mmCIF file with all atom_site columns, C-alpha atoms and ligand atoms in Angstrom:
data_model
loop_
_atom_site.group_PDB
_atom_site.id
_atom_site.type_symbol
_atom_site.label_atom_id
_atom_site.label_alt_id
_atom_site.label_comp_id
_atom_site.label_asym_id
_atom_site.label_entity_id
_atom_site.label_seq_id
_atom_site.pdbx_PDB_ins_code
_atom_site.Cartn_x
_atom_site.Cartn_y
_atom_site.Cartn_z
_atom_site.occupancy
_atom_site.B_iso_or_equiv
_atom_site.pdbx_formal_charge
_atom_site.auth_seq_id
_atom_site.auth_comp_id
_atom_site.auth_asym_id
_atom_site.auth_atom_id
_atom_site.pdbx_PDB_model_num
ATOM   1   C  CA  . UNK S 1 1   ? -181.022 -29.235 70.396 1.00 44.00 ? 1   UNK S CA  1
ATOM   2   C  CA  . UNK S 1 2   ? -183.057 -29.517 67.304 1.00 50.00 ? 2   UNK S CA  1
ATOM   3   C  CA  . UNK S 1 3   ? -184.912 -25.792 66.251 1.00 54.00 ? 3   UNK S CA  1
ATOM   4   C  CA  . UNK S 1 4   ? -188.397 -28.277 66.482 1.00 43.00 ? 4   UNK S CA  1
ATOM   5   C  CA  . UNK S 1 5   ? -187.564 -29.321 70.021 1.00 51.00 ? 5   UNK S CA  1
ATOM   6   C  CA  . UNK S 1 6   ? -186.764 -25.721 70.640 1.00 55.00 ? 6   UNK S CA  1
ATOM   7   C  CA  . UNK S 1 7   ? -190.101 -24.456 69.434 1.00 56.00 ? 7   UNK S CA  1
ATOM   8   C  CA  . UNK S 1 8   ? -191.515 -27.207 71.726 1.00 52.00 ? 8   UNK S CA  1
ATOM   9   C  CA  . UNK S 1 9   ? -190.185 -25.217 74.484 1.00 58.00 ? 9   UNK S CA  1
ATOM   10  C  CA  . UNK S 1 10  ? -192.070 -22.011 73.595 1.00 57.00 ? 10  UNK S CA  1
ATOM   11  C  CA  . UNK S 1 11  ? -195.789 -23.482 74.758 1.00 56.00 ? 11  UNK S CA  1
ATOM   12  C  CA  . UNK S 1 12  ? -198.879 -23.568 72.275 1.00 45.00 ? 12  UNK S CA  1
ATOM   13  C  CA  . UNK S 1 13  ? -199.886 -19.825 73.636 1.00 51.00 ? 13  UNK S CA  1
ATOM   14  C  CA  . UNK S 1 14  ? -197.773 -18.254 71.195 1.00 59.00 ? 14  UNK S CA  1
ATOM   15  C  CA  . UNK S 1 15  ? -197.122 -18.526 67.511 1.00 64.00 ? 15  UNK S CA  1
ATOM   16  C  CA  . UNK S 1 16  ? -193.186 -18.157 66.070 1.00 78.00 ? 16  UNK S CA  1
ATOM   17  C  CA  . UNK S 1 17  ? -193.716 -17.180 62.588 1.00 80.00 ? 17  UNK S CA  1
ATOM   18  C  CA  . UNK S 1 18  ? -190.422 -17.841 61.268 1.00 91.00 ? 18  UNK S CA  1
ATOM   19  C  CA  . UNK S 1 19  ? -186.712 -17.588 62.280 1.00 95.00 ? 19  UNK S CA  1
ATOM   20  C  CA  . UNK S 1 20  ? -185.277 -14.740 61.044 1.00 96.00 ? 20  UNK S CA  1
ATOM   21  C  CA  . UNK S 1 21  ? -181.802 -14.765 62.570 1.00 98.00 ? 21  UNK S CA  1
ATOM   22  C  CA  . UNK S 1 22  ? -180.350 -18.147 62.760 1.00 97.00 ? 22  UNK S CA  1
ATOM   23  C  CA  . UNK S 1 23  ? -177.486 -19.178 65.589 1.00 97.00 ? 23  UNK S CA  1
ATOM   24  C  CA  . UNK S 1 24  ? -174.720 -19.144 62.575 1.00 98.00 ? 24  UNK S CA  1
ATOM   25  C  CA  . UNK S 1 25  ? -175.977 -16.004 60.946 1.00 98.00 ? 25  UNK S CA  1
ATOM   26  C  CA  . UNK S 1 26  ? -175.916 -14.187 64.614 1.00 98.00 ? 26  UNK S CA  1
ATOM   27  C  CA  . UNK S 1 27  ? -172.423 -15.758 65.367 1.00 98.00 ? 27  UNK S CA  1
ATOM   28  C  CA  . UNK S 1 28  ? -170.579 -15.027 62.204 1.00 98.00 ? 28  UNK S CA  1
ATOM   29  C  CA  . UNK S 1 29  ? -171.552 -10.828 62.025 1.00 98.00 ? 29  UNK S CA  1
ATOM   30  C  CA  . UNK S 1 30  ? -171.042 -10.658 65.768 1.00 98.00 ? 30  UNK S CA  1
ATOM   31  C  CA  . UNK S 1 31  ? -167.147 -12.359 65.348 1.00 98.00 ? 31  UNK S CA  1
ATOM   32  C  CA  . UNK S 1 32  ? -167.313 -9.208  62.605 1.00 98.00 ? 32  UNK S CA  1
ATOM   33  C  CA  . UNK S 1 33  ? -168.330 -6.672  64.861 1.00 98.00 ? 33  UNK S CA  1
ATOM   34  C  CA  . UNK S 1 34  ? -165.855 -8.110  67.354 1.00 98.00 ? 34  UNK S CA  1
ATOM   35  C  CA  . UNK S 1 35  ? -162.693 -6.670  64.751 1.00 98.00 ? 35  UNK S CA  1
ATOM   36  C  CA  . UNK S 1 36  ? -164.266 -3.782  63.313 1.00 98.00 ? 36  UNK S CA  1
ATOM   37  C  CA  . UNK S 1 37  ? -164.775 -2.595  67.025 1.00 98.00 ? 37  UNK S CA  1
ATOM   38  C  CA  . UNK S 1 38  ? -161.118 -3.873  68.283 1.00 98.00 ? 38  UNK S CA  1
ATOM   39  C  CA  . UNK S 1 39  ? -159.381 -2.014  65.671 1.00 98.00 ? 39  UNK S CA  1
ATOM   40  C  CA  . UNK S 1 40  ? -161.250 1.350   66.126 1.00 98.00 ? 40  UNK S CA  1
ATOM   41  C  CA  . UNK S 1 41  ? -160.845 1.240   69.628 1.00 98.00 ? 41  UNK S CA  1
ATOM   42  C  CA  . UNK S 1 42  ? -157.023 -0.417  69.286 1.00 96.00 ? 42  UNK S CA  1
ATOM   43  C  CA  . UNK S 1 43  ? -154.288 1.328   72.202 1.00 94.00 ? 43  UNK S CA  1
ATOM   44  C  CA  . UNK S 1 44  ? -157.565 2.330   73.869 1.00 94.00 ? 44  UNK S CA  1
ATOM   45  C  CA  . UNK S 1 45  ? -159.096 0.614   76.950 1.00 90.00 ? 45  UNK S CA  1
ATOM   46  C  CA  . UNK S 1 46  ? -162.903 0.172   76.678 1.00 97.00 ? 46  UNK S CA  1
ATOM   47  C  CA  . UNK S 1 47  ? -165.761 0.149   79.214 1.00 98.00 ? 47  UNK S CA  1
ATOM   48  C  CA  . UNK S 1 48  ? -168.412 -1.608  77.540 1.00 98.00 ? 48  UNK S CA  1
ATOM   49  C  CA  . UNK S 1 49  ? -171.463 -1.270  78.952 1.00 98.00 ? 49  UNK S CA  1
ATOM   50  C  CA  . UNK S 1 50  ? -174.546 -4.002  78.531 1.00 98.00 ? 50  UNK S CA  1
ATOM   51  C  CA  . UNK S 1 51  ? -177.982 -2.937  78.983 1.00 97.00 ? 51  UNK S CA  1
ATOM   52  C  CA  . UNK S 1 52  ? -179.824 -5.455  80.631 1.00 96.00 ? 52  UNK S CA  1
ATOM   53  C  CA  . UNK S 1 53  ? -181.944 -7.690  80.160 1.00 94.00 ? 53  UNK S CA  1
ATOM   54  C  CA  . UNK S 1 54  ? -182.076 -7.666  76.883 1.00 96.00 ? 54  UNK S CA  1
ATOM   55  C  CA  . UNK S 1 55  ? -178.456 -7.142  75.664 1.00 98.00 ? 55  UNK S CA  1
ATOM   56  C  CA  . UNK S 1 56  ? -177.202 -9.211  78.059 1.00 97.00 ? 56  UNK S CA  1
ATOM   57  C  CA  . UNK S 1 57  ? -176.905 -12.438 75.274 1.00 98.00 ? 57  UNK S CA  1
ATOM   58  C  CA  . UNK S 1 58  ? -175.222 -10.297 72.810 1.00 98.00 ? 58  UNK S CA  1
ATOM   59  C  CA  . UNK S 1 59  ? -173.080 -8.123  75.076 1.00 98.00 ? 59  UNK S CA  1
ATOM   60  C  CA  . UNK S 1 60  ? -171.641 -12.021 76.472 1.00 98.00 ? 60  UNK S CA  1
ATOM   61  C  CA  . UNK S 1 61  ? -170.949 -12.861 72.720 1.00 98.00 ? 61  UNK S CA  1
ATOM   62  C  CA  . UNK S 1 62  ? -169.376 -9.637  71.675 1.00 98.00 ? 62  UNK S CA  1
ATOM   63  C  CA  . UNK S 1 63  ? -167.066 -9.114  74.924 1.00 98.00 ? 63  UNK S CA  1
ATOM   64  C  CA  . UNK S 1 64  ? -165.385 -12.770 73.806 1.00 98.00 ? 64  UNK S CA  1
ATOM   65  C  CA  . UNK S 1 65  ? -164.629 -11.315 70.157 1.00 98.00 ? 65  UNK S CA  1
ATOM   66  C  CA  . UNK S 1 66  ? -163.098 -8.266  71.011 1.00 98.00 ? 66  UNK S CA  1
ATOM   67  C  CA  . UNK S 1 67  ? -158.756 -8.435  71.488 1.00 97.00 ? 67  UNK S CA  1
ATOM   68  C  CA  . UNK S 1 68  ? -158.118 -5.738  73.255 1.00 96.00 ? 68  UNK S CA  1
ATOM   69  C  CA  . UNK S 1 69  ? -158.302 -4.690  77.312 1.00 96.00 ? 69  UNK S CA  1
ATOM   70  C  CA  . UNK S 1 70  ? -161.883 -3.867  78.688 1.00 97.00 ? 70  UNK S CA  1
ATOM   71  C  CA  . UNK S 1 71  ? -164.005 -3.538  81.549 1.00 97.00 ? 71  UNK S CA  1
ATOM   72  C  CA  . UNK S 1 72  ? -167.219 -5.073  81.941 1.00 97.00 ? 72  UNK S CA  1
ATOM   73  C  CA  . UNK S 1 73  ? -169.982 -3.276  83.602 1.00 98.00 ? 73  UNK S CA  1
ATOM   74  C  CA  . UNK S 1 74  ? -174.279 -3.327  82.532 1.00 97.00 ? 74  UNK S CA  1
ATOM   75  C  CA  . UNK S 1 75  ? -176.984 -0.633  83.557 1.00 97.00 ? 75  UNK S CA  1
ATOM   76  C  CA  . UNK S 1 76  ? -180.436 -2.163  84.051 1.00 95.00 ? 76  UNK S CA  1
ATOM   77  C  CA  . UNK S 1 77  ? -183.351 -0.136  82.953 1.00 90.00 ? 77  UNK S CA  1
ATOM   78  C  CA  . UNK S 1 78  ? -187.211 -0.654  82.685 1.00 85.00 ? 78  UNK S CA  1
ATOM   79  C  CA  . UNK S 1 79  ? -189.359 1.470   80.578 1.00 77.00 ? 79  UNK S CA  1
ATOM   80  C  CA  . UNK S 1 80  ? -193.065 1.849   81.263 1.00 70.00 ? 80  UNK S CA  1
ATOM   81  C  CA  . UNK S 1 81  ? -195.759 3.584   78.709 1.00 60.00 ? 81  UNK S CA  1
ATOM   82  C  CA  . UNK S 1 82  ? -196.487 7.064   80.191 1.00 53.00 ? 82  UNK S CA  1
ATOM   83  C  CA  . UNK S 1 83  ? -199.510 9.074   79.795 1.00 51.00 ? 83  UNK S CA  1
ATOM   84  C  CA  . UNK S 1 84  ? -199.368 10.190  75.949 1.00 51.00 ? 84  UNK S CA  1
ATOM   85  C  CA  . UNK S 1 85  ? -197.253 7.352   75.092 1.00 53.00 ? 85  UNK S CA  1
ATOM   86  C  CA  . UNK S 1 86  ? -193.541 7.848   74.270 1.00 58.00 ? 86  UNK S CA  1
ATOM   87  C  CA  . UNK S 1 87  ? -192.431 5.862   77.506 1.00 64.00 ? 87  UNK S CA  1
ATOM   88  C  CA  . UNK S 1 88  ? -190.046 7.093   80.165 1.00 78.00 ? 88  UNK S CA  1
ATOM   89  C  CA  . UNK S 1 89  ? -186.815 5.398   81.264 1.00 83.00 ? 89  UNK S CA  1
ATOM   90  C  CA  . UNK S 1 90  ? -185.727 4.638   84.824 1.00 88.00 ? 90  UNK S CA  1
ATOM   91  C  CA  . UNK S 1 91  ? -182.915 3.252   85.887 1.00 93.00 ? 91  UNK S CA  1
ATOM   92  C  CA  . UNK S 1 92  ? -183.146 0.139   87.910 1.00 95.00 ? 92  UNK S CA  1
ATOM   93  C  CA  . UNK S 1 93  ? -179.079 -0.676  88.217 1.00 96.00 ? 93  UNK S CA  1
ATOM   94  C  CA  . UNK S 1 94  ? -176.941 1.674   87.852 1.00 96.00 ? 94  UNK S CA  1
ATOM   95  C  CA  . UNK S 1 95  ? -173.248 1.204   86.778 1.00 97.00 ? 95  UNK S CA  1
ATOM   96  C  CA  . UNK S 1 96  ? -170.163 0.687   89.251 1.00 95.00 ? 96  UNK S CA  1
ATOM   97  C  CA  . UNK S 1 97  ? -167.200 2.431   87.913 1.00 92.00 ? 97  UNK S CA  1
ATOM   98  C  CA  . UNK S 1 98  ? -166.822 5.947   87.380 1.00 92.00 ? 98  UNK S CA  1
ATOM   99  C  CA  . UNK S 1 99  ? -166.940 6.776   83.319 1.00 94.00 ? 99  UNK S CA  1
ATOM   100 C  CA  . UNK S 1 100 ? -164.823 10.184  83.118 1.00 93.00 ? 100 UNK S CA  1
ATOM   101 C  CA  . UNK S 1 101 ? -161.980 9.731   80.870 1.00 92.00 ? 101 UNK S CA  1
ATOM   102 C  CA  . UNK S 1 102 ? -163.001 6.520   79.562 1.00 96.00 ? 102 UNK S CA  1
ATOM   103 C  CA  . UNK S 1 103 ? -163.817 5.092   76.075 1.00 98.00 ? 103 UNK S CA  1
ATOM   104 C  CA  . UNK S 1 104 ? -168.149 3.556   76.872 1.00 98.00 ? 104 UNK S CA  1
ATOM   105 C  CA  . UNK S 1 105 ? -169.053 1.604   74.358 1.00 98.00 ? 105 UNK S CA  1
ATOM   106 C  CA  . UNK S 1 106 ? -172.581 1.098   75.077 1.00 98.00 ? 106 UNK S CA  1
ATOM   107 C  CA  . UNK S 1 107 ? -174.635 -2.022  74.064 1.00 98.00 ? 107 UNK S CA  1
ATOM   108 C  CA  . UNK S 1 108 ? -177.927 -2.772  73.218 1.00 98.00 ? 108 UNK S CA  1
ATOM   109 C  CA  . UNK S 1 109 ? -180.160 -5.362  71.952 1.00 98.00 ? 109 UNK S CA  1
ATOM   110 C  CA  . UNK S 1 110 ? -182.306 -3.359  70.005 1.00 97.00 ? 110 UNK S CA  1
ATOM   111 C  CA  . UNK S 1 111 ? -182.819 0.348   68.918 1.00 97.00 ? 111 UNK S CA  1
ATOM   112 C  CA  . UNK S 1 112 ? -186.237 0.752   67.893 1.00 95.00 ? 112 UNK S CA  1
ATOM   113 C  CA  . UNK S 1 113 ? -187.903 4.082   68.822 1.00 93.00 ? 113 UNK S CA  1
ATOM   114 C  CA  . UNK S 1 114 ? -184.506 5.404   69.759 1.00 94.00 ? 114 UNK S CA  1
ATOM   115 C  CA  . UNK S 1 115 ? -186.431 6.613   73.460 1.00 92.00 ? 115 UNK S CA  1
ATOM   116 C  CA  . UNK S 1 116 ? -184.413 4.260   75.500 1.00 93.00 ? 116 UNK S CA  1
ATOM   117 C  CA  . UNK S 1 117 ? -180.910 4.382   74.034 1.00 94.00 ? 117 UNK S CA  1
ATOM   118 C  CA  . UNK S 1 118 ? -181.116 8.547   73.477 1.00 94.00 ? 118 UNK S CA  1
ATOM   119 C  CA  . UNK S 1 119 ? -181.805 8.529   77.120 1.00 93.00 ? 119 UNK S CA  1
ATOM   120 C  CA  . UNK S 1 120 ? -179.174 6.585   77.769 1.00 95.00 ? 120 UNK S CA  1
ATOM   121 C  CA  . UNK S 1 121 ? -176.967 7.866   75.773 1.00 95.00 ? 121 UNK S CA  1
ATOM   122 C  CA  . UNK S 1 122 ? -177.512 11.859  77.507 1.00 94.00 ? 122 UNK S CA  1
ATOM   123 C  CA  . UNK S 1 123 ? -177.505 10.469  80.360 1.00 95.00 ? 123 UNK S CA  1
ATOM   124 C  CA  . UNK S 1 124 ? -173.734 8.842   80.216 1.00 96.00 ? 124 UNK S CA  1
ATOM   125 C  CA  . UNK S 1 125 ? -172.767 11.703  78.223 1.00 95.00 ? 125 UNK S CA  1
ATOM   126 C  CA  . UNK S 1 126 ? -173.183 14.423  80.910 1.00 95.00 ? 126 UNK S CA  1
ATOM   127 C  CA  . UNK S 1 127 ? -170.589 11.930  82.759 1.00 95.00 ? 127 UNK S CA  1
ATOM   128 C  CA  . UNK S 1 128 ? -167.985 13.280  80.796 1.00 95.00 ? 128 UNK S CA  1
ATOM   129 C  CA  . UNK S 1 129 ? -166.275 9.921   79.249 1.00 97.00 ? 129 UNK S CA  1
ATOM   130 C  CA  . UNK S 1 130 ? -163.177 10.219  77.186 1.00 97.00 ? 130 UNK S CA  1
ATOM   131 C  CA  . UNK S 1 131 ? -165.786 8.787   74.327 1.00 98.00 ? 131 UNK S CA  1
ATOM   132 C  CA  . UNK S 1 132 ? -168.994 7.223   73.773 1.00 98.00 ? 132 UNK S CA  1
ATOM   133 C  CA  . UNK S 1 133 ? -171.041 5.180   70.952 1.00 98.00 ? 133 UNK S CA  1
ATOM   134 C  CA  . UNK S 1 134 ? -173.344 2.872   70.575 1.00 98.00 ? 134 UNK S CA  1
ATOM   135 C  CA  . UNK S 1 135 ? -173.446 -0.640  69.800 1.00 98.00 ? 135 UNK S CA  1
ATOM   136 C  CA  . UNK S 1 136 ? -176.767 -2.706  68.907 1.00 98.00 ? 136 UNK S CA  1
ATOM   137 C  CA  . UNK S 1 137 ? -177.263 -6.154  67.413 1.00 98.00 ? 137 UNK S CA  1
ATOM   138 C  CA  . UNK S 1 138 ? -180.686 -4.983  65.630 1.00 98.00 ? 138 UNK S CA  1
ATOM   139 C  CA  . UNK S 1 139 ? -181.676 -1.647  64.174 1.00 98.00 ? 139 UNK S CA  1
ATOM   140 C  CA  . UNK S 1 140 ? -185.311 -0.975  63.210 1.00 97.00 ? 140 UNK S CA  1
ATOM   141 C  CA  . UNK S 1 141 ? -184.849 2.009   61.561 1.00 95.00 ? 141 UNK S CA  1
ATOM   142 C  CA  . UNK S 1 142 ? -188.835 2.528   60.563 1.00 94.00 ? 142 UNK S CA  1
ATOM   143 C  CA  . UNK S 1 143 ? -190.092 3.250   63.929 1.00 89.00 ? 143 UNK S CA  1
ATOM   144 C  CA  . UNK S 1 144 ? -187.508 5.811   65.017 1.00 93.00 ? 144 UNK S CA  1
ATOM   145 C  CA  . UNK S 1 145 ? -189.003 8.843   66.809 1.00 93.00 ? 145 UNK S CA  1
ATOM   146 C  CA  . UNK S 1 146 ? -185.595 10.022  68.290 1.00 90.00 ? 146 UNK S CA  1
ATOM   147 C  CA  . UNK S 1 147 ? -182.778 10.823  66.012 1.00 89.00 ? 147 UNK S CA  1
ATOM   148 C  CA  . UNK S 1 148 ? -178.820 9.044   67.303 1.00 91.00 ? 148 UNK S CA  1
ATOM   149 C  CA  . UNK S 1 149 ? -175.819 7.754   65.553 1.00 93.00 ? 149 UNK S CA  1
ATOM   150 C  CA  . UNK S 1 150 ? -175.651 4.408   65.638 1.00 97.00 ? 150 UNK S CA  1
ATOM   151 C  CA  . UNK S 1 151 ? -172.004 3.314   65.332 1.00 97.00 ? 151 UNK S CA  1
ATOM   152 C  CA  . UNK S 1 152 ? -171.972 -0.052  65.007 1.00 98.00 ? 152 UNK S CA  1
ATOM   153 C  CA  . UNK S 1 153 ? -175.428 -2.081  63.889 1.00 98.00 ? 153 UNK S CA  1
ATOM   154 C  CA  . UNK S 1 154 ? -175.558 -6.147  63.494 1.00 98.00 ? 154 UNK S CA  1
ATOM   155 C  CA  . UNK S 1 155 ? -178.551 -6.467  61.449 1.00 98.00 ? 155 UNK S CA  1
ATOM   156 C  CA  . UNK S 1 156 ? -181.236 -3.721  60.382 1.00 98.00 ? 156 UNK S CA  1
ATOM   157 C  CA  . UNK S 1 157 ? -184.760 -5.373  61.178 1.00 97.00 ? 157 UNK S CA  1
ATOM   158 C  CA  . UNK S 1 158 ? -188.385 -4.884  60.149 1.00 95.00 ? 158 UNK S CA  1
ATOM   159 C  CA  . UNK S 1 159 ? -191.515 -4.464  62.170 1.00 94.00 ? 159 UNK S CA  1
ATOM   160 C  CA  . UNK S 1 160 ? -192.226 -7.560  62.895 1.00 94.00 ? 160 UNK S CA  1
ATOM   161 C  CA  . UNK S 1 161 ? -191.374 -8.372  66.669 1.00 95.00 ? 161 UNK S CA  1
ATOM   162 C  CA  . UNK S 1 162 ? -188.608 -10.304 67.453 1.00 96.00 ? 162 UNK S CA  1
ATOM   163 C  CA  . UNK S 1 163 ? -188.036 -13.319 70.093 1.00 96.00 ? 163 UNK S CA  1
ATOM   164 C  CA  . UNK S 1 164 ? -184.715 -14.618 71.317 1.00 96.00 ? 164 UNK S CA  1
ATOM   165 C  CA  . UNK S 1 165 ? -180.964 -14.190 71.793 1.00 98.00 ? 165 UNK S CA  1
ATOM   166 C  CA  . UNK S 1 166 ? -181.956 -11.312 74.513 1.00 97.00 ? 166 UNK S CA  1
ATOM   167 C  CA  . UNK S 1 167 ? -184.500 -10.581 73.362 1.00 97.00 ? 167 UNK S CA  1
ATOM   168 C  CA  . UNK S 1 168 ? -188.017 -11.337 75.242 1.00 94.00 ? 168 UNK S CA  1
ATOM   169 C  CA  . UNK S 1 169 ? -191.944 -11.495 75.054 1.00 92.00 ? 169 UNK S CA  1
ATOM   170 C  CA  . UNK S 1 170 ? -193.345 -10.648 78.479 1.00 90.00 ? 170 UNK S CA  1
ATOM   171 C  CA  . UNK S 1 171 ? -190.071 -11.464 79.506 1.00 91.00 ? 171 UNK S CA  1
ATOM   172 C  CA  . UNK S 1 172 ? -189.810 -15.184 78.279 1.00 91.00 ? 172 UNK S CA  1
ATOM   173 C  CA  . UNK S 1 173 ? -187.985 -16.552 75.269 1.00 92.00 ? 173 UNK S CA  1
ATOM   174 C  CA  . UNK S 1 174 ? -184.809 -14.649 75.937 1.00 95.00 ? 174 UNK S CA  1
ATOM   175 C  CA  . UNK S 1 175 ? -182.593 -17.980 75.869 1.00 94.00 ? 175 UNK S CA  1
ATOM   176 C  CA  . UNK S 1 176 ? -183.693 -19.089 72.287 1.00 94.00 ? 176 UNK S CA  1
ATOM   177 C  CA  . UNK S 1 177 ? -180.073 -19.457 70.572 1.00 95.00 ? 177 UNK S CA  1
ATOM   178 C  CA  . UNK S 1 178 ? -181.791 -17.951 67.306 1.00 96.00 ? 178 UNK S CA  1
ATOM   179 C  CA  . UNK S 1 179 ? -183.868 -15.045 66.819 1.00 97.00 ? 179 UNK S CA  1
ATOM   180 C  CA  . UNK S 1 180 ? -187.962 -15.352 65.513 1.00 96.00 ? 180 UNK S CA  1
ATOM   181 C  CA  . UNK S 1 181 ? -190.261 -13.020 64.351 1.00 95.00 ? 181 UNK S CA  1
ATOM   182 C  CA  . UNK S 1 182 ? -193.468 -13.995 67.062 1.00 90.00 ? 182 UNK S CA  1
ATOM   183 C  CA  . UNK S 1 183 ? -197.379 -13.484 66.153 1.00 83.00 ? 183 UNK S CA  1
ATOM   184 C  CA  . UNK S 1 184 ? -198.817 -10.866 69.289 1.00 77.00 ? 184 UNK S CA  1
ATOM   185 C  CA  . UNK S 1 185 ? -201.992 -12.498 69.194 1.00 68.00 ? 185 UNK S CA  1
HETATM 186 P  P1  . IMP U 2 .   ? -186.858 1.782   72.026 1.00 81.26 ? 201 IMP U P1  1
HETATM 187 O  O1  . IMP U 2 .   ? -186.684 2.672   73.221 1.00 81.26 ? 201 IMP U O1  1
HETATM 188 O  O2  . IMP U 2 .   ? -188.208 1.940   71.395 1.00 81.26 ? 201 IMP U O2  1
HETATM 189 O  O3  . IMP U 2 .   ? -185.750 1.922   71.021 1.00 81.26 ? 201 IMP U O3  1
HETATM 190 O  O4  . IMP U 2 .   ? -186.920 0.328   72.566 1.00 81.26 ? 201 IMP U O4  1
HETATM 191 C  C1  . IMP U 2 .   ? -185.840 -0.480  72.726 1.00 81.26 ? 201 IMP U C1  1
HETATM 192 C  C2  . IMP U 2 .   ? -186.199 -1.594  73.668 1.00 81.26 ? 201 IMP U C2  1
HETATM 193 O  O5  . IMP U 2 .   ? -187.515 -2.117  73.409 1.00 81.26 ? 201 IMP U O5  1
HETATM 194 C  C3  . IMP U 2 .   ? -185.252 -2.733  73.438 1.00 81.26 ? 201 IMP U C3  1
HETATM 195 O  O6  . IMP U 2 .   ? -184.136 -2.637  74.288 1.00 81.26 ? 201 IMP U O6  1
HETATM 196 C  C4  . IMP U 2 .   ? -186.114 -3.931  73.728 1.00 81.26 ? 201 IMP U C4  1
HETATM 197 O  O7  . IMP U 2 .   ? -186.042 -4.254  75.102 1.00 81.26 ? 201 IMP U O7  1
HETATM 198 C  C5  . IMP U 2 .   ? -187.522 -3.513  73.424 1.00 81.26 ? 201 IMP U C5  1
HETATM 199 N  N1  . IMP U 2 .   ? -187.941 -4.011  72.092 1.00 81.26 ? 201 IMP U N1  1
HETATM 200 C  C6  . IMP U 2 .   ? -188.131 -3.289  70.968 1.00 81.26 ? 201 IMP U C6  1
HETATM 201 N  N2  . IMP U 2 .   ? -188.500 -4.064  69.936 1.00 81.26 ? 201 IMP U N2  1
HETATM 202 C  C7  . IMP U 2 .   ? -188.563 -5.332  70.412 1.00 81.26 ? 201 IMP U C7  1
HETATM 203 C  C8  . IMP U 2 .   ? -188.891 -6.614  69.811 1.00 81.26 ? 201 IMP U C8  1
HETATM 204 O  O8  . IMP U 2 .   ? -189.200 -6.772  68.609 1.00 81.26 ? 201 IMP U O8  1
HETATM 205 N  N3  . IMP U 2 .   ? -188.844 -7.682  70.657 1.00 81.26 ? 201 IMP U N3  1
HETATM 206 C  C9  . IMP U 2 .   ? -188.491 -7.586  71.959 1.00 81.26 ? 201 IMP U C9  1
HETATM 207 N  N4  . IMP U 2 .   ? -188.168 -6.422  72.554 1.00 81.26 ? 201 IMP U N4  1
HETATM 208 C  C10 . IMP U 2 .   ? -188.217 -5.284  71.790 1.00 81.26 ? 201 IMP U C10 1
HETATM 209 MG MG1 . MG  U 3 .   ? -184.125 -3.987  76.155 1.00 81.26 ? 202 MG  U MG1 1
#
């Protein structure tokens, strides 16, 4: 499908600026990610855990790049603005295996304030697992208000806000092959 039919499919009631990540560009650095994460984790199984929705694009691409044994498992959360404004996390799915003694490799479409992966992140890690780190396809470094390591990032991205590949505006636009920078109007 050509990118002009594609933006046909997004309605008039939004503007796409621009892409920003094209299909090729996304496909190339996450084959890349897919060997720089099978040969640190190499002899080690890995639970790699997808955080839904919006990781749920990348998390399919990256599983099929990595060579060595996993499991497969996704947490679904929701964040809501609280009173004061940072947000608070709840979990909506939980996962189905049991993490002590395994290698989580947790994935994420996008860390921008940090809120929602460092909650993740202490949440898993008071499961005891052998190992954890984090995995996201986009890193917006500028709006960070909680501090994490980041162990493996696909792209560092600006403030602009982002469409596609996962990714969603009120919950639309999440099966755009590409990624776009949208205009909140
Ligand atoms: P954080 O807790 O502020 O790091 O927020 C991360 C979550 O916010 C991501 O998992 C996304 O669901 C959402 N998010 C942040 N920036 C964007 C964006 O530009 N477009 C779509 N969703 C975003
Ligand atoms: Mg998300």
């Amino acid at each position: 499908m050509s990118l002009v039919s594609t933006y046909h499919r997004l309605g008039a009631d939004h503007v796409v600026n621009e892409v920003v990540l094209d299909e090729g560009t996304i496909r190339t650095r996450v084959a890349q990610l897919g060997v720089t994460i099978s040969t640190d984790y190499a002899g080690r199984e890995l639970l790699v855990v997808g955080i839904l929705k919006g990781a749920l694009v990348f998390t399919c691409d990256l599983v099929r790049e990595l060579q060595i044994p996993l499991h497969l498992d996704f947490m679904a959360i929701s964040r809501y603005a609280a009173q004061g404004g940072t947000g608070k996390v709840r979990v909506l799915k939980d996962l189905e295996v049991d993490i002590p003694g395994k290698h989580v490799l947790l994935v994420e479409d996008i860390v921008d304030t940090g809120l929602t992966a460092n909650y993740l992140c202490s949440l898993l890690s008071r499961r005891n697992p052998a190992s954890l780190a984090l995995c996201t396809l986009l890193d917006r470094p500028e709006l960070r208000l909680a501090e994490l390591p980041l162990s493996y990032v696909g792209f560092q991205v600006s403030r602009e806000f982002l469409i596609g590949y996962g990714l969603d505006y009120q919950d639309r636009y999440r099966d755009l092959p590409f990624i776009a920078s949208m205009n909140l109007t």
